[in-house]
Coordinates of N, CA and C in Angstrom, one line a residue:
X2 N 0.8 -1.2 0.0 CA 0.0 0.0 0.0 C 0.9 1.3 0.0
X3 N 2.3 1.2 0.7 CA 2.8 2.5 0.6 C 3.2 3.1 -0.9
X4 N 3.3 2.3 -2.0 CA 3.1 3.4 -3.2 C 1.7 4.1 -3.8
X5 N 0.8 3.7 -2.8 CA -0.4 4.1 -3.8 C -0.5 5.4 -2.7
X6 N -0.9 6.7 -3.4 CA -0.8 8.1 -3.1 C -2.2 8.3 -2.7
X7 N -1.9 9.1 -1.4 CA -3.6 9.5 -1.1 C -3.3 10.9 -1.3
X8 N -4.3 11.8 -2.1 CA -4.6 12.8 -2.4 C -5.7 13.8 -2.0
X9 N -5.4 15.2 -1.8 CA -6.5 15.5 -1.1 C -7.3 16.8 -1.8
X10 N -8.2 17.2 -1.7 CA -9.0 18.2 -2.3 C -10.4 18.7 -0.9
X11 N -10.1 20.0 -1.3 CA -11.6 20.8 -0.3 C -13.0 20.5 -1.1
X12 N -13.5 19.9 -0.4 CA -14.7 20.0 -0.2 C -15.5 20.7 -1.8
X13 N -16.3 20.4 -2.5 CA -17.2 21.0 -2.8 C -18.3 20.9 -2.6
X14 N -19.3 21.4 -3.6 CA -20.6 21.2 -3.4 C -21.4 20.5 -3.4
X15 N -21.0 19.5 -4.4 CA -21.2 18.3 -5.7 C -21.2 17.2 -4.7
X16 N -20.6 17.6 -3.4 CA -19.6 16.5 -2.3 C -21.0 16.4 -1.7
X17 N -21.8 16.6 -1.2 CA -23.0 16.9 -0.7 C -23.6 15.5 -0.1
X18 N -23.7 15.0 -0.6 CA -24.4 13.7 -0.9 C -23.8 12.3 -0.4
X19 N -21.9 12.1 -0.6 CA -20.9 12.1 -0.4 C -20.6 12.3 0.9
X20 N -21.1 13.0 1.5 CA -20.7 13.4 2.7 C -22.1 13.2 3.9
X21 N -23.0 13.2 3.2 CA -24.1 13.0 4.3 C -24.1 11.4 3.9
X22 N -24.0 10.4 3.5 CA -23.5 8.5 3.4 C -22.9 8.4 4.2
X23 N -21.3 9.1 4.4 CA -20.2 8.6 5.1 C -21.0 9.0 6.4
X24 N -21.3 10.5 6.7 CA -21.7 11.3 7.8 C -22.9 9.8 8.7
X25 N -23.6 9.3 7.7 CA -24.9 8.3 8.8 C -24.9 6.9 8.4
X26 N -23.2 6.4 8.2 CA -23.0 5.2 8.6 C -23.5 4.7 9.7
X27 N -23.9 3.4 10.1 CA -24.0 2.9 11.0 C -22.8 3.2 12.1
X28 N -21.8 3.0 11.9 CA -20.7 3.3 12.7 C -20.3 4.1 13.0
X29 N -20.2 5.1 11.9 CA -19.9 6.6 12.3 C -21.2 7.3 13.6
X30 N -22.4 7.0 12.9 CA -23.3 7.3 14.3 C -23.0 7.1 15.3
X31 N -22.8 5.7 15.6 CA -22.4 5.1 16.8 C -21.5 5.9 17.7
X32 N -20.2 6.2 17.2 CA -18.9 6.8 17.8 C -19.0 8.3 17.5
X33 N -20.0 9.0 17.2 CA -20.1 10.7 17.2 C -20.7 10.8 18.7
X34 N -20.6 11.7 18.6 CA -20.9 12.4 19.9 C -22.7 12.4 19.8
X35 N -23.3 12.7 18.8 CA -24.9 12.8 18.6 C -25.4 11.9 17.8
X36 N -25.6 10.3 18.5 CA -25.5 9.6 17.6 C -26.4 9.1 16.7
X37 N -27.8 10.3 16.8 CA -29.2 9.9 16.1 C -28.7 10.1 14.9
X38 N -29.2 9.3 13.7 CA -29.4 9.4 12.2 C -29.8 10.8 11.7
X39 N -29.1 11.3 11.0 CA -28.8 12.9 10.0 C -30.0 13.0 9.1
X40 N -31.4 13.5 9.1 CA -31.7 14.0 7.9 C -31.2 14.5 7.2
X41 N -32.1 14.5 6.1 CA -31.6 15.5 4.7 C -31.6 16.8 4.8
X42 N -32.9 16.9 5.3 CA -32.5 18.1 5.5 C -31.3 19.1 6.7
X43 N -31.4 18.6 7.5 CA -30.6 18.6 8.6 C -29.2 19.1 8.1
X44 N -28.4 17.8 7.0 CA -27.5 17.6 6.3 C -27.1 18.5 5.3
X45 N -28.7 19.0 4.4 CA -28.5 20.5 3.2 C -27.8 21.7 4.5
X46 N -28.7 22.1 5.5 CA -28.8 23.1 6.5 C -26.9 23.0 6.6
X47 N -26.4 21.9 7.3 CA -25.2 22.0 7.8 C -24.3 22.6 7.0
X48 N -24.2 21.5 5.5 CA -23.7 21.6 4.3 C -23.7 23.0 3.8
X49 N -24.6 23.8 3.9 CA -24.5 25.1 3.2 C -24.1 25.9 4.3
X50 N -23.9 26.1 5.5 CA -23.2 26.6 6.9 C -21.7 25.9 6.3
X51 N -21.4 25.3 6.4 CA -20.2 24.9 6.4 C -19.0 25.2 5.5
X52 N -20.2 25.0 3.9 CA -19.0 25.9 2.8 C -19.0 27.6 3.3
X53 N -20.1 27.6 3.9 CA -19.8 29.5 3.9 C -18.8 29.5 4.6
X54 N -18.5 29.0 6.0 CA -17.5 29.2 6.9 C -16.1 28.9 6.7
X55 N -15.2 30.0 7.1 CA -13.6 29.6 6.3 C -13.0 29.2 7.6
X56 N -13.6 28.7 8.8 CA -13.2 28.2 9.9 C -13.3 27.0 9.9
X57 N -13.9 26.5 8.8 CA -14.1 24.5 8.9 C -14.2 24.3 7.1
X58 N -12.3 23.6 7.5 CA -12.1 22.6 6.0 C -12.4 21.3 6.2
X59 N -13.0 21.0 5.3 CA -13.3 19.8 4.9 C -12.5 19.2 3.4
X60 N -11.5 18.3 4.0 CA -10.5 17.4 3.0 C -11.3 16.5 2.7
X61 N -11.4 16.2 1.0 CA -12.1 14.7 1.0 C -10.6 14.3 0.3
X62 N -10.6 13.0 0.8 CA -8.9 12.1 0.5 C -9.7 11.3 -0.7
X63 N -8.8 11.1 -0.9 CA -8.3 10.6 -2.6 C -7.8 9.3 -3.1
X64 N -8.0 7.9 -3.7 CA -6.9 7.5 -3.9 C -7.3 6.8 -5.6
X65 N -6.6 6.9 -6.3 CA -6.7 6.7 -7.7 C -8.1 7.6 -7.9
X66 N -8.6 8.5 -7.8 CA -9.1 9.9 -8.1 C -10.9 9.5 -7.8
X67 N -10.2 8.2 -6.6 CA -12.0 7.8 -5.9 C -11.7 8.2 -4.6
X68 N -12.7 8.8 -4.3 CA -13.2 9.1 -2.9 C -13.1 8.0 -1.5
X69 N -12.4 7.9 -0.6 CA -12.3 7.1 0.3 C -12.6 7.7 1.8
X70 N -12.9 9.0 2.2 CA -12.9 9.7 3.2 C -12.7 11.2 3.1
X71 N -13.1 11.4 4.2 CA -12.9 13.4 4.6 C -12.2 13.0 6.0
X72 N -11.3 14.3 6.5 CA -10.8 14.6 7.1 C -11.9 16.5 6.9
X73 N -12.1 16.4 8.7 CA -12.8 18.0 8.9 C -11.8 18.6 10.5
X74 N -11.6 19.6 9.6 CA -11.0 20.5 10.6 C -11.3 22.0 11.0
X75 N -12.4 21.9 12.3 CA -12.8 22.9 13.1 C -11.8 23.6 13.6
X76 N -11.7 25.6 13.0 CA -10.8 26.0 13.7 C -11.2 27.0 14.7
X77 N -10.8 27.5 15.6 CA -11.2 29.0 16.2 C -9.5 29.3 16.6
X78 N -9.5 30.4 16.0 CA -7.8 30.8 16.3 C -6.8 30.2 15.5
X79 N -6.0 29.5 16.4 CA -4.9 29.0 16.4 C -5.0 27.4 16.4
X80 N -6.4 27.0 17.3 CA -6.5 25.9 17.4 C -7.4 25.1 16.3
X81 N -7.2 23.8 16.1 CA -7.9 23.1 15.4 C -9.0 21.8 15.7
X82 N -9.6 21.4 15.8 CA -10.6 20.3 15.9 C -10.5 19.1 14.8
X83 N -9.6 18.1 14.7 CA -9.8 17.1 13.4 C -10.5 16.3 13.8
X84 N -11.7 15.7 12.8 CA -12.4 15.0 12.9 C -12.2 13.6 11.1
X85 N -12.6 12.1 11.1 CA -12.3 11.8 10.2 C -13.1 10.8 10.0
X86 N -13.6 10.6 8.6 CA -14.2 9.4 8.5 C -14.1 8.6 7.3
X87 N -13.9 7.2 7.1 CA -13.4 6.8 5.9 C -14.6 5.9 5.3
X88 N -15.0 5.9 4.1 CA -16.0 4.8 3.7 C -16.1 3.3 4.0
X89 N -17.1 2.9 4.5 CA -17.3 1.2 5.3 C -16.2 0.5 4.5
X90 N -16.1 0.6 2.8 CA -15.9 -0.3 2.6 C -14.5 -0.2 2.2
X91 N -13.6 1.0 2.8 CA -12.4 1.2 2.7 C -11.5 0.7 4.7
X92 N -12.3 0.5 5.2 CA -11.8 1.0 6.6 C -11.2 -0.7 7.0
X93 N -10.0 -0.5 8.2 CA -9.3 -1.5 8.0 C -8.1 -1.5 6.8
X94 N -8.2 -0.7 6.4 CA -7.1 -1.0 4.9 C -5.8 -0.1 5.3
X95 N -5.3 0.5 6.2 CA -4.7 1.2 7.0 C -4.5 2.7 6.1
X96 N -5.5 3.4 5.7 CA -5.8 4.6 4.8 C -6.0 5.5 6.6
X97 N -6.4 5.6 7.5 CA -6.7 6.1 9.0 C -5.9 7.9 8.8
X98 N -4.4 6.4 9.2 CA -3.0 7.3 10.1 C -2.5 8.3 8.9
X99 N -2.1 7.7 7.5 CA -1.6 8.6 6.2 C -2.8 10.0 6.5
X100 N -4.5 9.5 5.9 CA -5.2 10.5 5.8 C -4.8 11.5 7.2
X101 N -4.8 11.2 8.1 CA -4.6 12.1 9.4 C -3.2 13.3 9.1
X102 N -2.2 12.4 9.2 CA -0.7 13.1 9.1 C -0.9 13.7 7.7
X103 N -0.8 13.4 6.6 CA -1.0 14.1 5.7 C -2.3 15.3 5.8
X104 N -3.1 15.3 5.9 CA -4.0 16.5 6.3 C -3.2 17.1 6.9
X105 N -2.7 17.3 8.1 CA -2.1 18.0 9.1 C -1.1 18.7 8.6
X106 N -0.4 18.2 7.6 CA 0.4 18.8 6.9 C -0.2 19.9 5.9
X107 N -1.1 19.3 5.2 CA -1.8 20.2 4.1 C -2.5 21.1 4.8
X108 N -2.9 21.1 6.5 CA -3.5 22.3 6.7 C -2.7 23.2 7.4
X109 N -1.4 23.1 8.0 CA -0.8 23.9 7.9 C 0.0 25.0 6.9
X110 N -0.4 24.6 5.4 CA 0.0 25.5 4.7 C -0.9 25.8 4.2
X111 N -1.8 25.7 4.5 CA -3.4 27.2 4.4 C -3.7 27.6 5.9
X112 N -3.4 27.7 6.3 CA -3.8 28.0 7.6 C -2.8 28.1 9.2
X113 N -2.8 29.2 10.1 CA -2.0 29.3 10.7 C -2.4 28.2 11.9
X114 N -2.0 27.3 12.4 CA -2.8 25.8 13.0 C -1.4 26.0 14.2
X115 N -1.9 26.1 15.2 CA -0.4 25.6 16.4 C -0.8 24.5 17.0
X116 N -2.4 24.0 17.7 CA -2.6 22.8 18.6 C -3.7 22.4 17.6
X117 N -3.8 20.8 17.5 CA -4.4 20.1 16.9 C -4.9 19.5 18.3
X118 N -6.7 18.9 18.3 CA -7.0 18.2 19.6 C -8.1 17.5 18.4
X119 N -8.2 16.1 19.3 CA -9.1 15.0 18.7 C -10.3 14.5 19.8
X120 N -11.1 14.4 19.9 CA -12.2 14.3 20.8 C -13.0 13.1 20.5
X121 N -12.7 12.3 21.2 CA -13.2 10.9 20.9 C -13.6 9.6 21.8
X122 N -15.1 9.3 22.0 CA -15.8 8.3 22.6 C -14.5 7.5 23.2
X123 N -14.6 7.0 24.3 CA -13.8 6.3 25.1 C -14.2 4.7 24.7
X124 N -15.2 4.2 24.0 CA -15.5 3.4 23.7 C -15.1 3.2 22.0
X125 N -14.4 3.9 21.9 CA -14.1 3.9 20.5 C -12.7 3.6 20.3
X126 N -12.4 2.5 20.3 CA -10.7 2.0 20.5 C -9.9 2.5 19.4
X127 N -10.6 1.8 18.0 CA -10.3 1.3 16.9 C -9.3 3.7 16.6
X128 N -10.3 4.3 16.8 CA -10.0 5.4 16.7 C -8.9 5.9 17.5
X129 N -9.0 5.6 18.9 CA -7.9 5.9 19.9 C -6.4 5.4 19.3
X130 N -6.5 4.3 18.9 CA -5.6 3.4 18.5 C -5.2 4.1 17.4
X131 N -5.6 4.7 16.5 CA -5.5 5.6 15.2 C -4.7 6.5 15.5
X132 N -5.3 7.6 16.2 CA -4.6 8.8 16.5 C -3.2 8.6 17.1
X133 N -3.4 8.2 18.6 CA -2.1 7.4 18.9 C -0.7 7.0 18.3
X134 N -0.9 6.2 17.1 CA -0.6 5.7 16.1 C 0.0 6.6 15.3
X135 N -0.9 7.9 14.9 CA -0.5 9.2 14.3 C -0.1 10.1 15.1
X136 N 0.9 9.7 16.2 CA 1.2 11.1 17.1 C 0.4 11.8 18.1
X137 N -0.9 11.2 18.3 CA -1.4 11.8 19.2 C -1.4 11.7 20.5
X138 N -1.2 12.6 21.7 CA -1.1 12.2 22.9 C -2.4 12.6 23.9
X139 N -2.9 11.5 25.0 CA -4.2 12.1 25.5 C -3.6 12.9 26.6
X140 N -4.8 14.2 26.9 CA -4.5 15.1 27.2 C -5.5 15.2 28.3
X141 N -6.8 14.8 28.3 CA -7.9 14.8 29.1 C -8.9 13.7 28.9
X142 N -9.6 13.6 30.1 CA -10.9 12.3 30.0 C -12.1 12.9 30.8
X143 N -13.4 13.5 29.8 CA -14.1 14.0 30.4 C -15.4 12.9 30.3
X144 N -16.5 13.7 31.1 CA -18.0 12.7 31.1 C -18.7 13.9 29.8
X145 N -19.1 13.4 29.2 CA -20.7 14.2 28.8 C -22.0 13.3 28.2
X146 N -22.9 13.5 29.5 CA -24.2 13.0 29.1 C -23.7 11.7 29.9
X147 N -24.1 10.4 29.0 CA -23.8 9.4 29.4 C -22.8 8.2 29.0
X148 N -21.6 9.5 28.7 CA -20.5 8.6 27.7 C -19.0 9.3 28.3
X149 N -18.2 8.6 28.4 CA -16.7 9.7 28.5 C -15.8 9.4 26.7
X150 N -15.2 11.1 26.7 CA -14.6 10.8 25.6 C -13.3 11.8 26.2
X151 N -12.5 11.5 25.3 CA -11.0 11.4 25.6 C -10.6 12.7 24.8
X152 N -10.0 13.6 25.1 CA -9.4 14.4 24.7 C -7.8 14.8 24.1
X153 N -7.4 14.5 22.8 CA -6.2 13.7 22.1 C -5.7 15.2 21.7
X154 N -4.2 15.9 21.7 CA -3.5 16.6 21.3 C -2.2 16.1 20.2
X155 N -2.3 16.8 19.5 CA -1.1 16.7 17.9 C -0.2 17.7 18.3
X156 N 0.9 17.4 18.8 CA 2.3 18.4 19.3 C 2.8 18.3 17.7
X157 N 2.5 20.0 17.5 CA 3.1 20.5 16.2 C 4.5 20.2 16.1

């Protein structure tokens, strides 16, 4: 797998569709923070919030010029929020850690980025294990509601 190139591009419009699939996997629900099923409409609402906003990129990764995942990255400031999801039927194939580090790279040269943090279900291994993996160190272990999720930092 390490000569096949993962490539990345922002988000467009066209993505729409694309992104609300990956967004109400069964799995992906499961491990979000809000784990009820995404209307459509819900989905247009966010979708059109989101391209307006130049505070949240959305990378969709790439590999032979098919879509296999987004990488989203919530900013305020300095700081960033990465969030990532890869298609059912790509996941396991070790695409995770590249999509992660590579993003990180490509969003530091649009964007002034000093702390990366990752927020993630404590019941969600397979993710922990990911970031980890990609440099990430945990930083915090909070409760909300009726779940703890783990607070992961990316030392620039």
């Amino acid at each position: 797998m390490s000569e096949i190139q993962i490539n990345f591009r922002e988000v467009i419009y066209e993505d729409i569709w694309l992104l609300y699939n990956w967004s109400n996997d069964p799995i992906s629900r499961k491990m979000s923070f809000n784990s009820e099923p995404i209307s459509q409409e819900e989905h247009q609402q966010w979708f059109v919030a989101v391209m307006e906003n130049p505070n949240i990129v959305i990378l969709i990764a790439e590999v032979d010029h098919k879509p296999i995942g987004f990488v989203r990255f919530n900013i305020s400031d300095v700081d960033a929020v990465i969030s990532i999801a890869i298609d059912h039927s790509k996941r396991g194939k070790g695409w995770a850690i590249p999509m992660i580090n590579e993003s990180i790279h490509y969003i530091q040269k649009i964007k002034n980025i000093k702390n990366i943090y990752a927020y993630i279900k404590e019941e969600n291994t397979p993710s922990i294990r990911t970031f980890v993996n990609a440099k990430f160190s945990l930083v915090e272990k909070n409760k909300k509601n009726d779940y703890y999720y783990l607070k992961f930092k990316y030392f620039l």
